[in-house]
Structures are given as structure tokens and as C-alpha cells.
PDB file of C-alpha atoms in Angstrom:
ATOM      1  CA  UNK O   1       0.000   0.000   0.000  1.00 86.00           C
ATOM      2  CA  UNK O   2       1.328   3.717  -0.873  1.00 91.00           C
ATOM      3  CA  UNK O   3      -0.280   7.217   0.270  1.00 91.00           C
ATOM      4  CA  UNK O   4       0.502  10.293  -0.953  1.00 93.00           C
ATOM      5  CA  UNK O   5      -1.042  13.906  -1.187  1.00 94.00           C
ATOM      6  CA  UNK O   6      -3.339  15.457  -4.268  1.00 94.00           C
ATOM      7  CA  UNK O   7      -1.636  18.097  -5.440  1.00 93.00           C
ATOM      8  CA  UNK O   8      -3.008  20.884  -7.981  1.00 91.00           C
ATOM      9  CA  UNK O   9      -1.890  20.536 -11.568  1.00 84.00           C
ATOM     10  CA  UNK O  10       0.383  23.324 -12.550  1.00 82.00           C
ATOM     11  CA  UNK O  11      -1.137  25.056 -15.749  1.00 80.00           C
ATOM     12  CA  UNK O  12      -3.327  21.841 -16.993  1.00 77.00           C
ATOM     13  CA  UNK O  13      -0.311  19.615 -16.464  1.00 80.00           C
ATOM     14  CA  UNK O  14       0.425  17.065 -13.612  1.00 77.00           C
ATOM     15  CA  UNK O  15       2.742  19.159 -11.203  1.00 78.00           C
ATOM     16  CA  UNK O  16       6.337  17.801 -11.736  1.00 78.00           C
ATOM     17  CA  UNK O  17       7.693  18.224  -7.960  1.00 84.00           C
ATOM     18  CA  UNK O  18       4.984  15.685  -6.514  1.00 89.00           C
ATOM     19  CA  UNK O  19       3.162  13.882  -9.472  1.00 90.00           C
ATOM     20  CA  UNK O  20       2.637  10.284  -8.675  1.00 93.00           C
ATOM     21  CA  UNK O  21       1.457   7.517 -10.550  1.00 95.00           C
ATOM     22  CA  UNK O  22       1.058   4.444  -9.804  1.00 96.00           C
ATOM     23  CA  UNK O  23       0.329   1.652 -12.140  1.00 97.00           C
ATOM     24  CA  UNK O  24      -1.450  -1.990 -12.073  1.00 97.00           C
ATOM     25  CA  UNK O  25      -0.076  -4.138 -14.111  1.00 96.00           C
ATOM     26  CA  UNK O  26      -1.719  -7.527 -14.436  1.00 96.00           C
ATOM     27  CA  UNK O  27      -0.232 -11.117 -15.816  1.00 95.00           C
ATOM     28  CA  UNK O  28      -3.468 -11.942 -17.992  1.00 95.00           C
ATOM     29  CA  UNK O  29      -3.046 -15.689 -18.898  1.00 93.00           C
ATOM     30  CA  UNK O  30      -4.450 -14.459 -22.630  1.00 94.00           C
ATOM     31  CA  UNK O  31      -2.718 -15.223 -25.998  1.00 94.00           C
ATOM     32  CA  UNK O  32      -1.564 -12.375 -28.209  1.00 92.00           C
ATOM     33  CA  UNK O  33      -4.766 -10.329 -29.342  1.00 90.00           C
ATOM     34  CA  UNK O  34      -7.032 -12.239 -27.259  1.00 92.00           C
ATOM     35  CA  UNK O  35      -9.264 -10.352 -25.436  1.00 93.00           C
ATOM     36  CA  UNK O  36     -11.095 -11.036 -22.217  1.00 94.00           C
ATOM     37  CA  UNK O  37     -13.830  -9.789 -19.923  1.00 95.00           C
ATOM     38  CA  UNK O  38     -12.820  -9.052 -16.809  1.00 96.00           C
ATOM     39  CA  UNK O  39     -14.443  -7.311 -13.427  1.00 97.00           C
ATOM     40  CA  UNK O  40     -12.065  -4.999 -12.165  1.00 97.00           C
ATOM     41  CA  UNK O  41     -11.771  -5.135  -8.075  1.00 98.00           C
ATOM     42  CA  UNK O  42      -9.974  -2.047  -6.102  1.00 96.00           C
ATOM     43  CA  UNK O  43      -9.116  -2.388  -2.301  1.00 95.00           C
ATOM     44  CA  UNK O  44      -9.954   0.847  -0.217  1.00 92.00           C
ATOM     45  CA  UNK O  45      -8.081   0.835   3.120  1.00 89.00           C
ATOM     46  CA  UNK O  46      -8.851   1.753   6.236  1.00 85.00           C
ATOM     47  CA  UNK O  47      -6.736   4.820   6.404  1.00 82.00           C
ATOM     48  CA  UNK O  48      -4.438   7.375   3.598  1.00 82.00           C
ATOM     49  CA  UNK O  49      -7.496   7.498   1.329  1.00 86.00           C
ATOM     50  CA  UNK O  50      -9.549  10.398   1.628  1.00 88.00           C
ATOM     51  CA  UNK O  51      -9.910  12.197  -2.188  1.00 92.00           C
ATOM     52  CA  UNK O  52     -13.305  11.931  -3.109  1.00 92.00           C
ATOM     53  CA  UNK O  53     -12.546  12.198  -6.710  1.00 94.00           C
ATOM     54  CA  UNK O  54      -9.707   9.415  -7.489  1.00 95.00           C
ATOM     55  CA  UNK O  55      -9.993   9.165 -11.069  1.00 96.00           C
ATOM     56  CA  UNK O  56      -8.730   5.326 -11.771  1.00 97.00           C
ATOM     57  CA  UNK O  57      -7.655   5.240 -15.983  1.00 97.00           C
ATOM     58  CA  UNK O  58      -8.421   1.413 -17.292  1.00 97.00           C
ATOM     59  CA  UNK O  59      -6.389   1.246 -20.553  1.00 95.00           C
ATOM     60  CA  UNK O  60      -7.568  -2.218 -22.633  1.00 89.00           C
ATOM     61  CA  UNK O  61      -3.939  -3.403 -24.102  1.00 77.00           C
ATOM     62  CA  UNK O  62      -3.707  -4.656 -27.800  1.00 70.00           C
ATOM     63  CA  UNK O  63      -6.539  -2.352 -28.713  1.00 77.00           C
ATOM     64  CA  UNK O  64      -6.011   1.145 -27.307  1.00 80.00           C
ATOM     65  CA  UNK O  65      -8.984   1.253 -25.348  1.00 88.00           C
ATOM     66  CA  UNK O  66      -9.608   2.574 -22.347  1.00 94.00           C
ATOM     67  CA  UNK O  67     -11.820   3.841 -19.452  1.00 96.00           C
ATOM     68  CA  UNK O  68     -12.585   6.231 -16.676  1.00 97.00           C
ATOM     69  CA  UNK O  69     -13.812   5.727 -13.201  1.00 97.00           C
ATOM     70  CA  UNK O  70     -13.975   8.282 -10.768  1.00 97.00           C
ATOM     71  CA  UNK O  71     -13.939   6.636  -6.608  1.00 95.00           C
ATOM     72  CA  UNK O  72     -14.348   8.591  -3.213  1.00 92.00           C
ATOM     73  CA  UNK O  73     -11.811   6.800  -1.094  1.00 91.00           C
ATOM     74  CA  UNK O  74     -13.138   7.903   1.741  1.00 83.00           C
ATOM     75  CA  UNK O  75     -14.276   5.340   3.971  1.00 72.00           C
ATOM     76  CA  UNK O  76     -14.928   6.812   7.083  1.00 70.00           C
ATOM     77  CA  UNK O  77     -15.970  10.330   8.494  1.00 67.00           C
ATOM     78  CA  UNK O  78     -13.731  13.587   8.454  1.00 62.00           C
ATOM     79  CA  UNK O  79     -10.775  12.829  10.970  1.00 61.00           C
ATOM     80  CA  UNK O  80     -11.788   9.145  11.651  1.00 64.00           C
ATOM     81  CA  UNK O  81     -10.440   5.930   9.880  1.00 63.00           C
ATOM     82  CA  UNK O  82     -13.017   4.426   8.044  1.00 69.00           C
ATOM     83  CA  UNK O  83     -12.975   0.364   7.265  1.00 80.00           C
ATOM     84  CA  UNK O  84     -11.145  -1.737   4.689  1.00 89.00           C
ATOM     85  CA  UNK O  85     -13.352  -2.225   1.432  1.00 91.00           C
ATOM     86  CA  UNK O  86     -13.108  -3.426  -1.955  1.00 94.00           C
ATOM     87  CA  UNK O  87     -14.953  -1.328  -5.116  1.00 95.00           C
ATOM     88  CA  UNK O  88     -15.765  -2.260  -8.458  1.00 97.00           C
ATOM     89  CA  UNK O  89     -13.947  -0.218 -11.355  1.00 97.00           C
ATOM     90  CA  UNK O  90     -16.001  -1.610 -13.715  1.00 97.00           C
ATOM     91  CA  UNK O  91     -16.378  -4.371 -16.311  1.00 96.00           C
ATOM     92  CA  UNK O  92     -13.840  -4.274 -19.159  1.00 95.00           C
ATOM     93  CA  UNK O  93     -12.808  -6.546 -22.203  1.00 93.00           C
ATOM     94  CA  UNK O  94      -8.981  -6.868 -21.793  1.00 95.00           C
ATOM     95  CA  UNK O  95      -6.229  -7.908 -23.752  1.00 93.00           C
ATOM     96  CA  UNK O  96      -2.542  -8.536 -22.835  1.00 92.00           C
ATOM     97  CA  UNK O  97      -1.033  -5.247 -21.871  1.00 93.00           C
ATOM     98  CA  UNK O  98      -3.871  -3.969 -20.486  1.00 95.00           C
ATOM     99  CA  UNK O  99      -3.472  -1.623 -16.955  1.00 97.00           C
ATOM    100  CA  UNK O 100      -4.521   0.457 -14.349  1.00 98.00           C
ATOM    101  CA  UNK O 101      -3.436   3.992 -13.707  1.00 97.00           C
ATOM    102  CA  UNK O 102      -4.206   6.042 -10.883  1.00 97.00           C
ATOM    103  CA  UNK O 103      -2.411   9.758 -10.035  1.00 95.00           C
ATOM    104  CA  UNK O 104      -1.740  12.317  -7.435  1.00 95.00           C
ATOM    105  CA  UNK O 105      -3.185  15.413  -9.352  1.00 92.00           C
ATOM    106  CA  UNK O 106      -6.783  17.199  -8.383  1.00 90.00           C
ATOM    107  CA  UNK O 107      -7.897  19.984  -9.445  1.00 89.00           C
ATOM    108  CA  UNK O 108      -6.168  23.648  -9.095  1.00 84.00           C
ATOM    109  CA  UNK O 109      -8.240  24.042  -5.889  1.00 88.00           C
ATOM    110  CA  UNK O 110      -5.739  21.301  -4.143  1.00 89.00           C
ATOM    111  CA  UNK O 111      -4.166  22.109  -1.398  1.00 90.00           C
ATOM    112  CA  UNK O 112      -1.780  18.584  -0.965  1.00 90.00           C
ATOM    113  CA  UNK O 113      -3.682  18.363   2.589  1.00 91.00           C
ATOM    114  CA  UNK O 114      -5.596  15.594   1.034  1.00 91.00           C
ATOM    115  CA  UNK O 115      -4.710  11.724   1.000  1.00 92.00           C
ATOM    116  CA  UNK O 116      -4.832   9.540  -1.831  1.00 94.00           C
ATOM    117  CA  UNK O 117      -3.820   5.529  -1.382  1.00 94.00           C
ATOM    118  CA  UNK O 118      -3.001   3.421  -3.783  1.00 95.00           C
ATOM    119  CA  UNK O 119      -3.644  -0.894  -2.581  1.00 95.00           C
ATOM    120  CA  UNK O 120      -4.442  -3.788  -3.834  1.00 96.00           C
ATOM    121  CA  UNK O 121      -6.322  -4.699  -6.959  1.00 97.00           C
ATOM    122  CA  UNK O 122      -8.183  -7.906  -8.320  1.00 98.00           C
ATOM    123  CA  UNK O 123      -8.819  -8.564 -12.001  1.00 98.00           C
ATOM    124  CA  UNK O 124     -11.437 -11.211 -11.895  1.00 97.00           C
ATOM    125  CA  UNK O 125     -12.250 -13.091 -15.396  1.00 97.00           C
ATOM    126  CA  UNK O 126     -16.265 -13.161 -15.746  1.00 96.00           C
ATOM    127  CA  UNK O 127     -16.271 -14.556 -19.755  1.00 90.00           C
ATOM    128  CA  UNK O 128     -19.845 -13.675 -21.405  1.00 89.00           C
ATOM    129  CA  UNK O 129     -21.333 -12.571 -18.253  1.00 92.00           C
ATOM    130  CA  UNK O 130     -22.726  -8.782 -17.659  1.00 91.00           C
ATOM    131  CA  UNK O 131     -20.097  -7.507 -14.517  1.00 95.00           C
ATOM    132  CA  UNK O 132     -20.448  -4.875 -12.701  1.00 97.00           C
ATOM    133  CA  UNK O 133     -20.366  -0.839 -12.675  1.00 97.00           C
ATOM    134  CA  UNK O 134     -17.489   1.622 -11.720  1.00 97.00           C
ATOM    135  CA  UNK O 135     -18.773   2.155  -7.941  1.00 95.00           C
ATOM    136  CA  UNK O 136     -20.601  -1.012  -7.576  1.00 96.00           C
ATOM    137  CA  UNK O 137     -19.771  -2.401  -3.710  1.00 92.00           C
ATOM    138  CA  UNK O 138     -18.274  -5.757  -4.093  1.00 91.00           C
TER     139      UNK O 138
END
């Protein structure tokens, strides 16, 4: 698990003293171009997650693809640890190469008195069947 801070972007770009990103890169057991739908599965600690606006980036692999959802982190009230939890990003078809990105910048308003965590993460293969939303509980 890794916290940081949100800070602003610094004129439209990600702020180059504390931009973060960190990166999920799964070992899909796919053959080249195969493609495969998948429920994705974020963990939510406890504690170091507080932005209410972590925008997750799902990019698809061998096709270019990708996806946006947008989690509160917060799992508790102002000042007071919340409880571990796991959210669904979403239902995706992905190929090999695909990932998940998630970054330190928020909006110009950001102050960097803000936590953002970064945990585990479960792709979960669901073939034909429907999945789930970004924000679903799990």
C-alpha cells in the first residue's frame, strides 16, 4: 500500500515536484490479441485514502482502449479511519497489456492536505457474463 497527497496541476499539467502515478499491471493468462472480460476489483483501506474524486484510468492493451472511473476513497468520516473495502472499477474486455493507472493530481483548488492511497487490486475473469459498474460495492 502507498499514500501520498493530491496536489493541484500546474497550468493543466500534472505538477512535476509531486506527481505520482502508480500503475497496475496484471499477468493476464491471454494469448496475443485475445481479449477477455474481466471485473475490475480495487481495495480501499482503512486509512491514507480520503480524495473523493480518485480518477482510476483502465487502458484495454492490444486495442487502445480505455476507461474512466472516478472513486471517493473515503471510507470513514472527516478525521476518523473508516474500514477496509473493496470497489468495483467496472467491467472491461482486456487484452494482454492492459493496466490500471491512478495519479496524485486534483484539481487547481488542491491544497496537498488531502490523501490519496493506492492498494491492492483484483482482475477477476467473468467470460460472457454482464459484470459490474465503476462504484458497484463488491
Amino acid at each position: 500500500m502507498w499514500f501520498s497527497h493530491v496536489y493541484p496541476t500546474v497550468n493543466g499539467s500534472a505538477n512535476p515536484k509531486h506527481n505520482l502515478v502508480g500503475a497496475w499491471t496484471p499477468n493476464l493468462d491471454l494469448q496475443p490479441g485475445e481479449r477477455m472480460r474481466f471485473d475490475i476489483v480495487a481495495h480501499l483501506p482503512s486509512h491514507g485514502g480520503e480524495y473523493d474524486a480518485a480518477e482510476y484510468v483502465i487502458r484495454g492493451g492490444n486495442d487502445g482502449s480505455e476507461y474512466y472511473c472516478e472513486l471517493d476513497q473515503g471510507t470513514g468520516l472527516p478525521g476518523i479511519n473508516g474500514h477496509d473495502k473493496w470497489v468495483y472499477l467496472g467491467a472491461y474486455n482486456l487484452g494482454r497489456g492492459s493496466y490500471v493507472l491512478l495519479n496524485n493530481s486534483g484539481p487547481s483548488t488542491s491544497t496537498g492536505n488531502v490523501d490519496i492511497a493506492w492498494d491492492a487490486m483484483a482482475f477477476v475473469p467473468i467470460a460472457n457474463r454482464t459484470g459490474h459498474d465503476c462504484k458497484d460495492p463488491y
